[in-house]
Structure formats: structure tokens, C-alpha cells
Short mmCIF file of C-alpha atoms and ligand atoms in Angstrom, two decimals:
data_model
loop_
_atom_site.label_atom_id
_atom_site.label_comp_id
_atom_site.label_asym_id
_atom_site.label_seq_id
_atom_site.Cartn_x
_atom_site.Cartn_y
_atom_site.Cartn_z
CA MET A 7 36.57 -16.19 50.09
CA GLN A 8 39.62 -17.27 52.09
CA GLU A 9 39.19 -20.90 51.05
CA ILE A 10 39.38 -20.05 47.35
CA LEU A 11 42.40 -17.75 47.80
CA THR A 12 44.42 -20.63 49.25
CA GLN A 13 43.80 -22.60 46.05
CA LEU A 14 45.72 -20.00 44.01
CA ASP A 15 49.07 -21.13 45.36
CA GLY A 16 51.33 -22.31 42.52
CA LYS A 17 48.78 -21.70 39.74
CA LYS A 18 50.25 -20.34 36.51
CA VAL A 19 48.09 -17.58 35.12
CA LEU A 20 48.26 -15.15 32.20
CA ILE A 21 46.39 -11.88 32.74
CA THR A 22 45.95 -9.90 29.54
CA GLY A 23 45.37 -6.22 30.07
CA GLY A 24 47.16 -6.72 33.38
CA ALA A 25 48.38 -3.12 33.52
CA GLY A 26 44.82 -1.80 33.40
CA PHE A 27 42.38 -1.13 36.21
CA ILE A 28 40.85 -4.58 36.65
CA GLY A 29 43.86 -6.50 35.34
CA SER A 30 46.40 -4.90 37.69
CA ASN A 31 44.18 -5.54 40.70
CA LEU A 32 43.89 -9.18 39.62
CA CYS A 33 47.67 -9.42 39.18
CA GLU A 34 48.25 -8.13 42.71
CA VAL A 35 45.76 -10.43 44.43
CA LEU A 36 47.00 -13.50 42.55
CA ILE A 37 50.64 -12.72 43.33
CA GLU A 38 49.80 -12.07 47.00
CA ASN A 39 48.24 -15.52 47.15
CA GLY A 40 51.10 -17.50 45.68
CA ALA A 41 50.20 -17.70 41.98
CA GLU A 42 52.76 -17.29 39.20
CA VAL A 43 51.47 -14.45 37.04
CA ALA A 44 52.35 -13.24 33.56
CA CYS A 45 50.84 -9.95 32.40
CA LEU A 46 50.45 -9.15 28.69
CA ASP A 47 49.74 -5.49 27.95
CA ASN A 48 50.61 -2.90 25.32
CA PHE A 49 49.86 0.06 27.66
CA ALA A 50 47.22 1.43 25.29
CA THR A 51 45.12 2.49 28.29
CA GLY A 52 46.95 0.77 31.15
CA HIS A 53 49.99 2.03 33.05
CA LYS A 54 53.24 0.49 34.21
CA TYR A 55 52.84 2.26 37.56
CA ASN A 56 49.77 0.10 38.24
CA LEU A 57 52.25 -2.77 38.58
CA ASP A 58 54.70 -1.00 40.91
CA ALA A 59 53.87 -3.21 43.90
CA ILE A 60 54.63 -6.48 42.07
CA ILE A 61 56.95 -5.64 39.18
CA SER A 62 60.03 -7.05 40.97
CA HIS A 63 58.29 -10.06 42.46
CA PRO A 64 59.98 -13.32 41.42
CA ASN A 65 56.60 -14.85 40.46
CA PHE A 66 55.65 -11.97 38.17
CA THR A 67 56.52 -11.53 34.50
CA LEU A 68 55.62 -8.54 32.36
CA ILE A 69 55.22 -9.13 28.63
CA GLU A 70 54.93 -5.87 26.74
CA GLY A 71 52.99 -6.75 23.59
CA ASP A 72 49.79 -6.50 21.59
CA ILE A 73 47.00 -9.09 21.47
CA ARG A 74 46.52 -8.18 17.80
CA ASP A 75 49.76 -10.08 17.16
CA ILE A 76 49.13 -13.84 17.18
CA THR A 77 52.82 -14.68 17.72
CA THR A 78 52.81 -12.57 20.90
CA CYS A 79 49.66 -14.37 22.07
CA HIS A 80 51.24 -17.79 21.48
CA GLN A 81 54.35 -16.75 23.41
CA ALA A 82 52.29 -15.34 26.26
CA VAL A 83 50.31 -18.55 26.84
CA SER A 84 53.33 -20.81 26.56
CA ASN A 85 54.02 -21.17 30.30
CA VAL A 86 50.57 -20.88 31.87
CA ASP A 87 47.55 -23.07 32.63
CA TYR A 88 44.89 -20.36 32.98
CA VAL A 89 44.07 -17.18 31.07
CA LEU A 90 42.17 -14.24 32.56
CA HIS A 91 41.56 -12.16 29.44
CA GLN A 92 40.96 -8.51 30.35
CA ALA A 93 42.69 -6.69 27.47
CA ALA A 94 40.30 -4.64 25.37
CA LEU A 95 39.52 -1.08 24.42
CA GLY A 96 36.74 -0.10 26.80
CA SER A 97 34.29 2.78 26.48
CA VAL A 98 31.17 3.13 24.38
CA PRO A 99 32.07 6.67 23.16
CA ARG A 100 35.55 5.51 22.06
CA SER A 101 33.96 2.76 19.99
CA ILE A 102 31.55 5.22 18.40
CA LYS A 103 34.46 7.48 17.46
CA ASP A 104 36.71 4.69 16.20
CA PRO A 105 34.79 1.44 15.68
CA ALA A 106 37.53 -0.13 13.55
CA THR A 107 40.25 -0.05 16.22
CA THR A 108 37.84 -1.19 18.92
CA ASN A 109 36.90 -4.12 16.69
CA GLU A 110 40.52 -5.00 15.87
CA VAL A 111 41.47 -5.19 19.54
CA ASN A 112 38.26 -6.50 21.09
CA VAL A 113 37.35 -9.03 18.40
CA GLY A 114 40.62 -9.69 16.51
CA GLY A 115 42.70 -9.69 19.68
CA PHE A 116 40.16 -11.81 21.52
CA LEU A 117 40.15 -14.38 18.72
CA ASN A 118 43.97 -14.47 18.75
CA MET A 119 43.94 -15.17 22.47
CA LEU A 120 41.37 -17.94 22.06
CA ILE A 121 43.37 -19.54 19.23
CA ALA A 122 46.60 -19.37 21.23
CA SER A 123 44.85 -20.79 24.32
CA LYS A 124 43.31 -23.61 22.31
CA ASP A 125 46.67 -24.43 20.65
CA LYS A 126 48.40 -24.53 24.04
CA GLY A 127 45.61 -26.62 25.62
CA ILE A 128 45.16 -24.23 28.54
CA LYS A 129 42.88 -25.36 31.37
CA ARG A 130 40.48 -22.42 31.48
CA PHE A 131 39.84 -19.22 29.53
CA VAL A 132 38.02 -16.66 31.67
CA TYR A 133 37.23 -13.42 29.86
CA ALA A 134 35.82 -9.97 30.54
CA ALA A 135 32.40 -9.74 28.91
CA SER A 136 30.13 -6.76 29.49
CA SER A 137 26.70 -5.67 30.66
CA SER A 138 26.54 -3.68 27.40
CA THR A 139 25.48 -6.97 25.79
CA TYR A 140 22.00 -6.40 27.26
CA GLY A 141 21.68 -3.57 24.74
CA ASP A 142 18.13 -2.40 24.19
CA SER A 143 16.44 -5.04 26.37
CA VAL A 144 14.29 -3.16 28.87
CA GLY A 145 13.53 -5.70 31.59
CA LEU A 146 15.21 -5.41 34.98
CA PRO A 147 17.02 -7.10 36.58
CA LYS A 148 19.08 -8.40 33.68
CA GLN A 149 19.20 -12.16 33.48
CA GLU A 150 21.95 -13.81 31.51
CA ASP A 151 19.76 -15.53 28.92
CA ILE A 152 17.66 -12.49 27.92
CA ILE A 153 19.58 -9.94 25.87
CA GLY A 154 18.58 -7.24 23.41
CA LYS A 155 20.23 -5.71 20.37
CA PRO A 156 23.59 -3.99 20.94
CA LEU A 157 23.53 -0.17 21.15
CA SER A 158 27.17 0.53 20.28
CA PRO A 159 30.15 -0.91 18.39
CA TYR A 160 31.71 -1.72 21.79
CA ALA A 161 28.65 -3.76 22.77
CA ILE A 162 28.86 -5.71 19.51
CA THR A 163 32.49 -6.64 20.17
CA LYS A 164 31.68 -7.90 23.64
CA TYR A 165 28.78 -9.98 22.38
CA VAL A 166 30.95 -11.41 19.60
CA ASN A 167 33.41 -12.49 22.32
CA GLU A 168 30.67 -14.57 23.91
CA LEU A 169 29.76 -16.14 20.57
CA TYR A 170 33.38 -17.05 19.82
CA ALA A 171 33.94 -18.51 23.29
CA ASP A 172 30.85 -20.66 22.89
CA VAL A 173 31.91 -21.91 19.46
CA PHE A 174 35.49 -22.57 20.61
CA HIS A 175 34.17 -24.71 23.44
CA LYS A 176 31.85 -26.65 21.12
CA THR A 177 34.43 -27.01 18.35
CA TYR A 178 37.71 -27.44 20.20
CA GLY A 179 36.64 -28.35 23.72
CA ILE A 180 38.31 -25.39 25.46
CA ASP A 181 36.61 -24.43 28.77
CA CYS A 182 35.54 -20.77 28.78
CA ILE A 183 33.68 -18.59 31.24
CA GLY A 184 32.49 -15.07 30.37
CA LEU A 185 32.02 -12.46 33.09
CA ARG A 186 29.61 -9.69 32.22
CA TYR A 187 30.96 -6.87 34.34
CA PHE A 188 28.54 -4.12 35.41
CA ASN A 189 30.26 -0.71 35.87
CA VAL A 190 33.24 -1.72 37.94
CA PHE A 191 34.93 0.84 40.20
CA GLY A 192 37.70 0.99 42.78
CA ARG A 193 41.40 1.58 43.41
CA LYS A 194 43.57 2.21 40.35
CA GLN A 195 40.71 3.03 37.96
CA ASP A 196 42.06 5.80 35.73
CA PRO A 197 40.47 9.24 36.33
CA ASN A 198 42.22 10.79 33.31
CA GLY A 199 41.52 10.94 29.61
CA ALA A 200 38.50 11.51 27.40
CA TYR A 201 37.09 8.06 28.11
CA ALA A 202 37.47 7.93 31.89
CA ALA A 203 34.65 6.14 33.74
CA VAL A 204 32.18 8.22 35.71
CA ILE A 205 33.34 7.45 39.28
CA PRO A 206 37.07 8.24 38.93
CA LYS A 207 36.31 11.17 36.63
CA PHE A 208 33.81 12.77 39.05
CA THR A 209 36.06 11.99 42.02
CA LYS A 210 38.99 13.85 40.51
CA LEU A 211 36.80 16.84 39.61
CA LEU A 212 35.29 17.00 43.09
CA MET A 213 38.73 16.77 44.68
CA ASN A 214 39.72 19.80 42.58
CA HIS A 215 36.50 21.62 43.57
CA GLU A 216 35.32 21.50 39.94
CA SER A 217 31.73 20.69 38.92
CA PRO A 218 31.08 17.25 37.42
CA VAL A 219 28.82 17.39 34.35
CA MET A 220 26.13 14.69 34.15
CA ASN A 221 25.05 13.28 30.82
CA GLY A 222 21.31 13.87 31.16
CA ASP A 223 19.39 14.70 34.33
CA GLY A 224 21.20 12.31 36.65
CA THR A 225 18.37 9.76 36.78
CA TYR A 226 20.19 7.15 34.69
CA SER A 227 21.14 4.32 37.02
CA ARG A 228 23.80 1.64 37.15
CA ASP A 229 24.66 -1.46 39.16
CA PHE A 230 28.03 -0.11 40.29
CA THR A 231 30.31 -2.97 41.31
CA TYR A 232 33.34 -2.77 43.58
CA ILE A 233 36.58 -4.24 42.25
CA ASP A 234 36.97 -6.84 45.03
CA ASN A 235 33.66 -8.45 44.05
CA VAL A 236 34.99 -8.69 40.48
CA ILE A 237 38.25 -10.26 41.65
CA GLN A 238 36.28 -12.83 43.61
CA MET A 239 34.30 -13.81 40.50
CA ASN A 240 37.43 -14.16 38.38
CA ILE A 241 39.00 -16.48 40.93
CA ARG A 242 35.84 -18.54 41.32
CA ALA A 243 35.46 -18.83 37.54
CA MET A 244 39.10 -19.81 37.16
CA LEU A 245 39.03 -22.50 39.82
CA THR A 246 35.60 -24.08 39.66
CA GLN A 247 35.67 -27.79 38.96
CA ASP A 248 31.92 -27.95 38.40
CA LYS A 249 31.37 -28.86 34.72
CA GLU A 250 27.86 -27.35 34.92
CA ALA A 251 29.36 -23.99 35.83
CA MET A 252 31.58 -23.76 32.76
CA ASN A 253 31.03 -22.59 29.19
CA THR A 254 28.49 -19.98 30.03
CA VAL A 255 28.35 -16.31 31.06
CA TYR A 256 27.69 -14.67 34.44
CA ASN A 257 26.61 -11.24 35.53
CA VAL A 258 29.23 -9.71 37.81
CA ALA A 259 27.55 -7.01 39.89
CA TYR A 260 26.31 -6.26 43.37
CA GLY A 261 22.64 -6.41 42.43
CA GLU A 262 21.64 -2.88 43.47
CA ARG A 263 20.90 0.18 41.35
CA THR A 264 22.17 3.69 42.08
CA ASP A 265 21.33 6.72 39.97
CA LEU A 266 23.93 9.34 39.14
CA ASN A 267 22.44 11.96 41.46
CA GLU A 268 22.64 9.49 44.37
CA LEU A 269 26.15 8.52 43.35
CA VAL A 270 27.42 12.10 43.42
CA ALA A 271 25.79 12.65 46.81
CA VAL A 272 27.75 9.68 48.24
CA LEU A 273 30.99 10.82 46.59
CA LYS A 274 30.56 14.27 48.13
CA THR A 275 29.83 12.85 51.57
CA GLU A 276 32.79 10.46 51.49
CA LEU A 277 35.26 13.01 50.10
CA GLY A 278 33.80 15.67 52.39
CA GLN A 279 35.33 13.79 55.32
CA PHE A 280 38.76 14.74 53.97
CA ASP A 281 37.89 18.22 52.70
CA GLU A 282 34.60 19.77 53.80
CA ALA A 283 34.54 22.24 50.88
CA ILE A 284 33.85 19.33 48.50
CA THR A 285 30.34 18.99 49.93
CA THR A 286 29.48 22.41 48.46
CA VAL A 287 30.61 21.69 44.85
CA GLU A 288 27.58 21.91 42.54
CA VAL A 289 26.81 19.44 39.74
CA LYS A 290 26.05 20.57 36.18
CA TYR A 291 23.69 18.86 33.78
CA GLY A 292 24.44 18.27 30.08
CA SER A 293 22.89 16.37 27.20
CA LYS A 294 22.36 12.63 27.05
CA ARG A 295 25.11 10.53 25.48
CA ALA A 296 24.65 8.32 22.41
CA GLY A 297 24.77 4.58 23.09
CA ASP A 298 24.04 4.87 26.82
CA VAL A 299 21.39 2.57 28.25
CA PRO A 300 19.14 4.37 30.75
CA HIS A 301 19.15 1.77 33.50
CA SER A 302 21.16 -1.24 34.42
CA LEU A 303 20.64 -3.75 37.21
CA ALA A 304 21.88 -7.32 37.35
CA SER A 305 20.40 -10.48 38.69
CA ILE A 306 23.33 -12.20 40.40
CA ASP A 307 21.40 -15.39 41.18
CA LYS A 308 23.25 -17.46 38.59
CA ALA A 309 26.66 -16.40 39.88
CA LYS A 310 25.59 -17.17 43.44
CA SER A 311 24.07 -20.55 42.76
CA ARG A 312 26.59 -21.92 40.26
CA LEU A 313 29.85 -20.31 41.36
CA GLY A 314 29.16 -19.58 45.03
CA TYR A 315 29.57 -15.84 44.44
CA ASP A 316 29.21 -13.93 47.69
CA PRO A 317 29.86 -10.22 47.05
CA GLN A 318 31.53 -8.69 50.10
CA TYR A 319 31.22 -5.02 49.18
CA SER A 320 28.01 -3.05 48.76
CA ILE A 321 28.27 0.09 46.62
CA LYS A 322 28.50 2.22 49.78
CA ASP A 323 31.27 0.07 51.31
CA GLY A 324 33.11 0.05 47.99
CA LEU A 325 32.83 3.82 47.55
CA LYS A 326 34.19 4.35 51.05
CA GLU A 327 37.26 2.25 50.20
CA ALA A 328 37.67 3.83 46.76
CA MET A 329 37.36 7.43 47.98
CA SER A 330 39.94 6.94 50.68
CA TRP A 331 42.28 5.33 48.08
CA TYR A 332 41.83 8.27 45.67
CA TRP A 333 42.36 10.75 48.46
CA LYS A 334 45.70 9.13 49.35
CA ASN A 335 46.86 8.46 45.80
CA LEU A 336 45.54 11.29 43.62
CA LYS A 337 46.61 14.29 45.62
P1 LIG B 2 41.50 -0.69 31.28
O1 LIG B 2 41.49 0.16 30.07
O2 LIG B 2 41.98 -0.12 32.55
O3 LIG B 2 42.31 -2.03 31.01
C1 LIG B 2 42.43 -2.62 29.73
C2 LIG B 2 43.87 -3.03 29.56
O4 LIG B 2 44.00 -3.67 28.28
C3 LIG B 2 44.81 -1.83 29.57
O5 LIG B 2 45.91 -2.07 30.43
C4 LIG B 2 45.28 -1.74 28.12
O6 LIG B 2 46.56 -1.17 27.99
C5 LIG B 2 45.19 -3.17 27.67
N1 LIG B 2 45.11 -3.29 26.22
C6 LIG B 2 44.29 -2.59 25.39
N2 LIG B 2 44.52 -2.93 24.12
C7 LIG B 2 45.47 -3.89 24.15
C8 LIG B 2 46.14 -4.63 23.14
N3 LIG B 2 45.87 -4.45 21.83
N4 LIG B 2 47.08 -5.54 23.51
C9 LIG B 2 47.40 -5.71 24.83
N5 LIG B 2 46.79 -5.03 25.82
C10 LIG B 2 45.85 -4.14 25.49
O7 LIG B 2 40.01 -1.24 31.43
P2 LIG B 2 39.32 -2.08 32.60
O8 LIG B 2 38.24 -1.24 33.15
O9 LIG B 2 40.33 -2.65 33.50
O10 LIG B 2 38.63 -3.23 31.75
C11 LIG B 2 39.14 -4.55 31.69
C12 LIG B 2 38.18 -5.39 30.86
O11 LIG B 2 36.89 -5.39 31.45
C13 LIG B 2 37.99 -4.91 29.44
O12 LIG B 2 37.87 -6.05 28.61
C14 LIG B 2 36.67 -4.17 29.47
O13 LIG B 2 36.02 -4.16 28.23
C15 LIG B 2 35.91 -5.03 30.49
N6 LIG B 2 34.83 -4.31 31.17
C16 LIG B 2 35.12 -3.33 32.06
C17 LIG B 2 34.07 -2.70 32.73
C18 LIG B 2 34.35 -1.63 33.74
O14 LIG B 2 33.39 -1.14 34.32
N7 LIG B 2 35.59 -1.25 34.01
C19 LIG B 2 32.75 -3.04 32.45
C20 LIG B 2 32.49 -4.03 31.52
C21 LIG B 2 33.54 -4.70 30.91
#
């Protein structure tokens, strides 16, 4: 990992969605390692406070703007060589409630960013794809070339991203790499709002001694992936010089499956070290949620063999880090 971090020095990078969970973590690590970083964000779901540590850094520029505006996208790519495109409206339930806006941002905005990147001749376009693209395929572990039909409007948008990236490479020669993230978690993931992800949402409830409510019986499982593994993949995808490794998609995961009941048990144990009463908070069970896939587990062989991916954090190690971060920062 250290050897790739040293290569970041002096690189000029645009991070869209850089005020969000994944984007702001990327901004910080790139700045810490000598890159010049521009962040484009409209704060739809991200927060300025996520950028507190770097906002005044001389190598950091914040561009407040919307990827649905092509002029903004052109301006944002004007001084960079690489794009790490994270901006999107996440959440399956949000996309079911409002498919039009999800499509405008995730497809329209994505296309704008590709057009702007192609016009500027940027070196590499790395983008956040999603495990939701596996849709109704039942086989486990998920391998990149076997996908099913999408199960939500969100999943469609993320699959369309992959199709556009592929066509833009074939048509205009722009180098793209898609990263299919599997349930990412860690510091700075937002615990608030109707569409909060399960780990920060349950963490906040447990810290308040309130019962988390499971969708279903808690046997649905996910390949929960710690943020630092995701950062590593973004950097590897951005910097690889191997032509064979480009213009394709990669699973970004740890390669282990944890069901929700197991997850809550670990959260309670970890948080219980700070406040023993948390270990006694009971879980409640509710109905299943539309658009959810029952199980998710990634094969990470392709990422390992083509990009040298070497995930440093197991789910347990990642949860330990995340819980101590939430304990310090949420109270
Ligand atoms: P996030 O909501 O924290 O970050 C998304 C960022 O994009 C936010 O800062 C938001 O303000 C910004 N944004 C939204 N609409 C915008 C617009 N129109 N113009 C400019 N900026 C806009 O979410 P995240 O978890 O950090 O996700 C980052 C990316 O990873 C997204 O593309 C998401 O679909 C993808 N992804 C995330 C996960 C996960 O587990 N977190 C899993 C699969 C894929």
C-alpha cells in the first residue's frame, strides 16, 4: 500500500461527491499524500463538515456545483488529469420513491462527467459502480462477468454507468475503470436521514440505547467493506499502467459474508466496551424491504490479480475502527 501512496504526489485529481462519505475520505487520503485535489459537490447528501480537516489546505479546492450542469462539469475537469467520480444519489429505497431524480443525477450527471472528461482528454475516469448491478443473479460469490436483472431504479442507473463507460472507451478512447462497491462502511458515513445505511444507522440507535429494527429476520447477508479497502482500490485503479487492467469493472469488497444478526452482535460488543448498557439493547424485527437482494458476497480475485488489491481490513477490524470513530465523533 505504501508504494502506491507515494505515487500520488503531485497528481491532479477531481473527486466528485467529495463531501460525501466515500468521497471525503478519498479527498483526505489524497491530500495527505501530496495530490492536488478538487472536490465537486452540491451537498445533496454530503456535508461541508466532512471536509473540515482539509478545507484550508493549499492543495485543496472546493467547487460547489451540480453534475447535472454540463458547464460546471467542464469547469471542474479543467485543471485535473484524473477523475474519481463518486457523486450520485445512493439508496435503493430513495430510487423507488423518486426514480426520476435518481436517474437525472446518476445517469444524466454521470454522462455529463464522462463528456467533460472526454473533452478535456483526462488520463483516467474511475467511477463508483455498485454491487446492485448483480440484481437477481443468485450465484455466490459474485463474479464480475455474471450479472442478473436489476431489482431497483438505483441498480439500473449504476448498470447504465458501466454501459456508458464501456461505450465511451470504445468510441472516444477514454480510459475508464468501474468499481462495484459492496456495502461500504467506516468513518464519516452519515447515520442520519431516511436513507442512512444500516451500520451507521444501527450504531447511532445503539449508542442512544434504542432498538434497531431489522428489515426481515436478520438472515440477509452482505459483504460489508471497510472504507480503507475502498480507498486502496480507487488509488490502484487511478494509477495502474497495465492496459489489461483498464476499461473493465471490479468488485470492491472484503470477500466475506456477514448476516445482519451477526453484524448487530459485533456492533453491540464493540460499542459495549465504551458503554456496557449497549450490550443489553434488544433488536426488533420488521418486514422485508422492496428491492433488497437477500445475499451478497463478492469474488475479489479479479481485483487481486489485475490490480494487486490487498484488502487490509477484515469486517471485524473495520468495525472496531468505525465504532471507536463513531463513539468519539457522534456523542
Ligand atoms: P454519499 O451520499 O455520502 O456521497 C455522495 C455525494 O455525492 C454526496 O456528497 C452528495 O452531496 C454528492 N452529490 C449527489 N448528487 C450530486 C449532484 N447532483 N452534483 C454534485 N454532487 C452530488 O454516498 P457514498 O456512500 O459516499 O457513495 C459514493 C458513491 O459510491 C455513490 O456513487 C454511490 O452510489 C456509490 N456506492 C456506495 C456504496 C456504499 O456502500 N456506500 C455502495 C455501492 C455504491
